[in-house]
């Protein structure tokens, strides 16, 4: 069970999706106007992440390599639909607060990233714990941002108001406040030199920055296509060069043979 | 008149990036240079407009008659993924020059939540075919406007003396925040 606790720590602290990897920014900014919404979104994503990781890990030997991305998307989309219907039935207030961002969990890069980087290569139990760890890390990040915005904007934590109305800064619960809170949180992270995707210099030809040493493949599965195309091109060029060299050698050999024949 | 309201509100008032928070990843990721930002914006515009044209008849022509509305998310994401592949192949075959300039961005668009978000919003807002295509196109133009402005500002920031802790992502987020405040000013238009 040691590897399972390691996966949990990895998801919550070492590779925290919100603060370290900077993944899934859309829900991070959109639904964190209050701590409860952040927590709800985080837990919903966690459930989807655990279920999709478990299923993808179970089916990892069945899904052909070439169509794995569409396969993963179908699995994730099915679980998202189930969770959406369950939320509509049992937690309607959360459903109306999160709105369109529940179906959009499908395109959350954390989920596809974990499927590609971990669940498709490892057995079921570690994959479940990996999903749980990443999900809890995401929940932690969303709740932190939600708490900051709720205290500043509505003077409350989890809906319990403790600052009088006159001192609320409504700006922070509106859209611009989301960007500003995240800006200051990442700036604090940079100041304290905490590990983060933002305080490492990277080149920008790939969407993840091409930082393959530190990458778990999570930032964007699309990169794989670009890299593979480059590799295929390099291989083709090499093969072409080898072919030309062989042809040249053969021609030279024949010429030599012909010359020898002539001499005879 | 209704169409005019949709155009203004989807392009400016509820801008897809700055007030709906869709498509943040490309907004922050590919906005270092104006050229690439415009390329990404154009590719997104292209895909979103076609996606709206296709998801609408599929929802009202297949899912509603069969009472399968709950399959909306699965159906739409598959359509968008297939569409992106198809658009890429078609561009490669028929418009190689356009493919050369947009090609790199196309695979990234599948996971761009703006495409799925607009398709789902069109259905939940009950738009008709014309309205949803116009709404999709204008939302995407809103994305193009936002990412181009941000790229322009980022090119200027390169020469500014930004505090060390704010270098990189934080200053970009502060810029986005100020842009969002500016776009809040459009709220009175409709």
Coordinates of N, CA, C and O in Angstrom, one line a residue, chain A residues 114-185:
Chain A
X114 N -4.2 12.7 -16.7 CA -4.0 11.6 -15.8 C -4.2 10.3 -16.6 O -3.5 9.3 -16.3
X115 N -5.3 10.2 -17.4 CA -5.6 9.0 -18.1 C -4.4 8.6 -19.0 O -3.9 7.5 -19.0
X116 N -3.9 9.6 -19.7 CA -2.8 9.4 -20.6 C -1.5 9.1 -19.9 O -0.7 8.2 -20.3
X117 N -1.2 9.8 -18.8 CA 0.1 9.7 -18.2 C 0.2 8.6 -17.2 O 1.2 8.0 -17.0
X118 N -0.9 8.3 -16.5 CA -0.8 7.3 -15.4 C -1.7 6.1 -15.6 O -1.3 5.0 -15.7
X119 N -3.1 6.3 -15.8 CA -4.0 5.2 -15.7 C -3.8 4.2 -16.9 O -4.0 3.0 -16.8
X120 N -3.3 4.7 -18.1 CA -3.2 3.9 -19.2 C -1.9 3.0 -19.1 O -1.7 2.2 -20.0
X121 N -1.1 3.2 -18.1 CA 0.1 2.4 -17.9 C 0.2 1.6 -16.6 O 1.1 0.8 -16.5
X122 N -0.7 1.9 -15.7 CA -0.6 1.3 -14.4 C -1.8 0.5 -14.0 O -2.9 0.6 -14.6
X123 N -1.7 -0.4 -13.0 CA -2.8 -1.3 -12.6 C -3.9 -0.5 -11.8 O -3.7 0.7 -11.5
X124 N -5.0 -1.1 -11.5 CA -6.2 -0.4 -11.1 C -6.1 0.3 -9.8 O -6.4 1.5 -9.7
X125 N -5.5 -0.4 -8.7 CA -5.5 0.2 -7.4 C -4.7 1.5 -7.4 O -5.2 2.6 -6.9
X126 N -3.4 1.5 -7.9 CA -2.7 2.7 -7.9 C -3.3 3.8 -8.7 O -3.3 5.0 -8.3
X127 N -4.0 3.4 -9.8 CA -4.7 4.4 -10.6 C -5.8 5.1 -9.9 O -6.0 6.3 -10.0
X128 N -6.6 4.3 -9.1 CA -7.6 4.9 -8.3 C -7.1 5.9 -7.3 O -7.6 7.0 -7.2
X129 N -6.0 5.5 -6.6 CA -5.4 6.4 -5.6 C -4.8 7.6 -6.3 O -4.8 8.7 -5.8
X130 N -4.2 7.5 -7.5 CA -3.7 8.6 -8.3 C -4.8 9.6 -8.6 O -4.7 10.8 -8.4
X131 N -6.0 9.0 -9.0 CA -7.2 9.9 -9.3 C -7.6 10.6 -8.0 O -7.9 11.8 -8.0
X132 N -7.6 9.8 -6.9 CA -8.1 10.4 -5.6 C -7.1 11.6 -5.2 O -7.6 12.7 -4.9
X133 N -5.8 11.3 -5.3 CA -4.8 12.3 -4.9 C -5.0 13.6 -5.8 O -5.0 14.7 -5.3
X134 N -5.0 13.4 -7.1 CA -5.1 14.6 -8.0 C -6.4 15.3 -7.8 O -6.4 16.5 -7.7
X135 N -7.5 14.6 -7.6 CA -8.8 15.2 -7.3 C -8.8 16.0 -6.1 O -9.2 17.1 -6.0
X136 N -8.2 15.4 -5.0 CA -8.1 16.2 -3.7 C -7.2 17.4 -3.8 O -7.6 18.4 -3.3
X137 N -6.1 17.2 -4.6 CA -5.3 18.4 -4.8 C -6.0 19.5 -5.5 O -5.9 20.7 -5.2
X138 N -6.8 19.1 -6.6 CA -7.6 20.1 -7.3 C -8.7 20.8 -6.4 O -8.8 22.0 -6.4
X139 N -9.3 19.9 -5.6 CA -10.3 20.4 -4.6 C -9.7 21.4 -3.7 O -10.2 22.5 -3.4
X140 N -8.5 21.1 -3.2 CA -7.8 21.9 -2.2 C -7.5 23.3 -2.9 O -7.8 24.3 -2.3
X141 N -7.0 23.2 -4.2 CA -6.7 24.5 -4.9 C -7.9 25.3 -5.1 O -7.9 26.5 -4.8
X142 N -9.0 24.7 -5.5 CA -10.2 25.5 -5.8 C -10.8 26.1 -4.5 O -11.2 27.2 -4.5
X143 N -10.8 25.3 -3.4 CA -11.3 25.8 -2.2 C -10.5 26.9 -1.6 O -11.1 27.9 -1.2
X144 N -9.1 26.9 -1.8 CA -8.3 28.0 -1.3 C -8.7 29.3 -2.1 O -8.9 30.3 -1.5
X145 N -8.8 29.2 -3.4 CA -9.1 30.4 -4.2 C -10.5 30.8 -3.8 O -10.7 32.1 -3.7
X146 N -11.4 29.9 -3.7 CA -12.8 30.2 -3.3 C -12.9 31.0 -2.0 O -13.5 32.0 -1.9
X147 N -12.1 30.5 -1.0 CA -12.1 31.1 0.3 C -11.5 32.5 0.2 O -12.1 33.5 0.7
X148 N -10.4 32.7 -0.5 CA -9.8 34.1 -0.7 C -10.9 35.0 -1.3 O -11.1 36.1 -0.8
X149 N -11.5 34.6 -2.4 CA -12.5 35.5 -3.1 C -13.7 35.7 -2.2 O -14.2 36.8 -2.2
X150 N -14.1 34.7 -1.4 CA -15.4 34.9 -0.6 C -15.1 35.8 0.5 O -15.9 36.7 0.8
X151 N -13.9 35.7 1.2 CA -13.6 36.6 2.3 C -13.5 38.1 1.8 O -14.1 39.0 2.4
X152 N -12.8 38.3 0.7 CA -12.6 39.6 0.2 C -13.9 40.2 -0.4 O -14.3 41.3 -0.2
X153 N -14.6 39.3 -1.1 CA -15.8 39.9 -1.9 C -17.1 39.9 -1.1 O -17.9 40.8 -1.3
X154 N -17.3 38.8 -0.3 CA -18.6 38.8 0.4 C -18.4 38.8 1.9 O -19.4 38.7 2.6
X155 N -17.2 38.8 2.4 CA -17.0 38.9 3.8 C -17.4 37.7 4.6 O -18.0 37.8 5.7
X156 N -17.3 36.5 4.0 CA -17.8 35.3 4.6 C -16.9 34.1 4.2 O -16.1 34.2 3.3
X157 N -17.0 33.0 5.0 CA -16.4 31.8 4.7 C -17.5 30.7 4.7 O -18.3 30.6 5.7
X158 N -17.6 30.0 3.6 CA -18.6 28.9 3.5 C -20.0 29.5 3.8 O -20.8 28.8 4.4
X159 N -20.3 30.8 3.4 CA -21.6 31.4 3.6 C -21.8 32.0 4.9 O -22.9 32.6 5.2
X160 N -20.9 31.8 5.9 CA -21.1 32.4 7.2 C -20.4 33.8 7.2 O -19.2 33.9 7.1
X161 N -21.3 34.9 7.3 CA -20.7 36.2 7.1 C -20.1 36.7 8.4 O -20.8 36.6 9.5
X162 N -18.9 37.3 8.3 CA -18.4 37.8 9.6 C -17.8 39.3 9.4 O -17.3 39.8 10.3
X163 N -17.9 39.8 8.1 CA -17.5 41.2 7.9 C -18.7 41.9 7.5 O -19.5 41.5 6.6
X164 N -19.0 43.1 8.1 CA -20.2 43.9 7.8 C -20.3 44.3 6.3 O -19.2 44.4 5.7
X165 N -21.5 44.5 5.9 CA -21.8 44.8 4.5 C -20.9 45.9 3.9 O -20.5 45.9 2.7
X166 N -20.6 47.0 4.7 CA -20.0 48.2 4.2 C -18.5 47.9 3.7 O -18.0 48.6 2.9
X167 N -17.9 46.8 4.2 CA -16.5 46.5 3.9 C -16.3 45.4 2.8 O -15.3 44.9 2.6
X168 N -17.4 45.1 2.1 CA -17.3 44.0 1.1 C -16.7 44.7 -0.2 O -17.0 45.8 -0.5
X169 N -15.8 44.0 -0.8 CA -15.2 44.4 -2.1 C -15.8 43.6 -3.2 O -15.3 42.5 -3.5
X170 N -16.9 44.0 -3.8 CA -17.7 43.1 -4.7 C -16.9 42.7 -5.9 O -17.1 41.7 -6.5
X171 N -15.9 43.6 -6.2 CA -15.0 43.3 -7.4 C -14.4 41.9 -7.4 O -14.3 41.2 -8.4
X172 N -14.2 41.3 -6.1 CA -13.5 40.0 -6.1 C -14.4 38.8 -6.4 O -13.9 37.8 -6.8
X173 N -15.7 39.0 -6.3 CA -16.6 37.9 -6.7 C -16.9 38.0 -8.2 O -17.5 37.1 -8.8
X174 N -16.6 39.1 -8.8 CA -16.9 39.3 -10.3 C -15.7 38.7 -11.1 O -14.7 38.3 -10.5
X175 N -15.9 38.6 -12.4 CA -14.9 38.0 -13.2 C -13.4 38.6 -13.1 O -12.5 37.8 -12.9
X176 N -13.2 39.9 -13.1 CA -11.9 40.4 -13.0 C -11.2 40.0 -11.7 O -9.9 39.7 -11.7
X177 N -11.9 39.9 -10.6 CA -11.3 39.5 -9.4 C -10.7 38.1 -9.4 O -9.7 37.8 -8.8
X178 N -11.3 37.2 -10.2 CA -10.8 35.8 -10.3 C -9.3 35.9 -10.9 O -8.4 35.2 -10.3
X179 N -9.1 36.6 -11.9 CA -7.8 36.7 -12.5 C -6.8 37.3 -11.5 O -5.7 36.9 -11.4
X180 N -7.3 38.4 -10.8 CA -6.4 39.1 -9.9 C -6.0 38.2 -8.7 O -4.8 38.2 -8.3
X181 N -7.0 37.5 -8.1 CA -6.6 36.6 -7.0 C -5.6 35.5 -7.4 O -4.6 35.3 -6.7
X182 N -5.8 34.9 -8.6 CA -4.9 33.9 -9.1 C -3.5 34.5 -9.3 O -2.5 33.9 -9.0
X183 N -3.5 35.8 -9.9 CA -2.2 36.4 -10.1 C -1.5 36.6 -8.8 O -0.3 36.3 -8.8
X184 N -2.1 37.1 -7.8 CA -1.4 37.3 -6.5 C -1.0 36.0 -5.9 O 0.1 35.9 -5.3
X185 N -1.8 34.9 -6.0 CA -1.4 33.7 -5.4 C -0.2 33.1 -6.1 O 0.7 32.6 -5.4

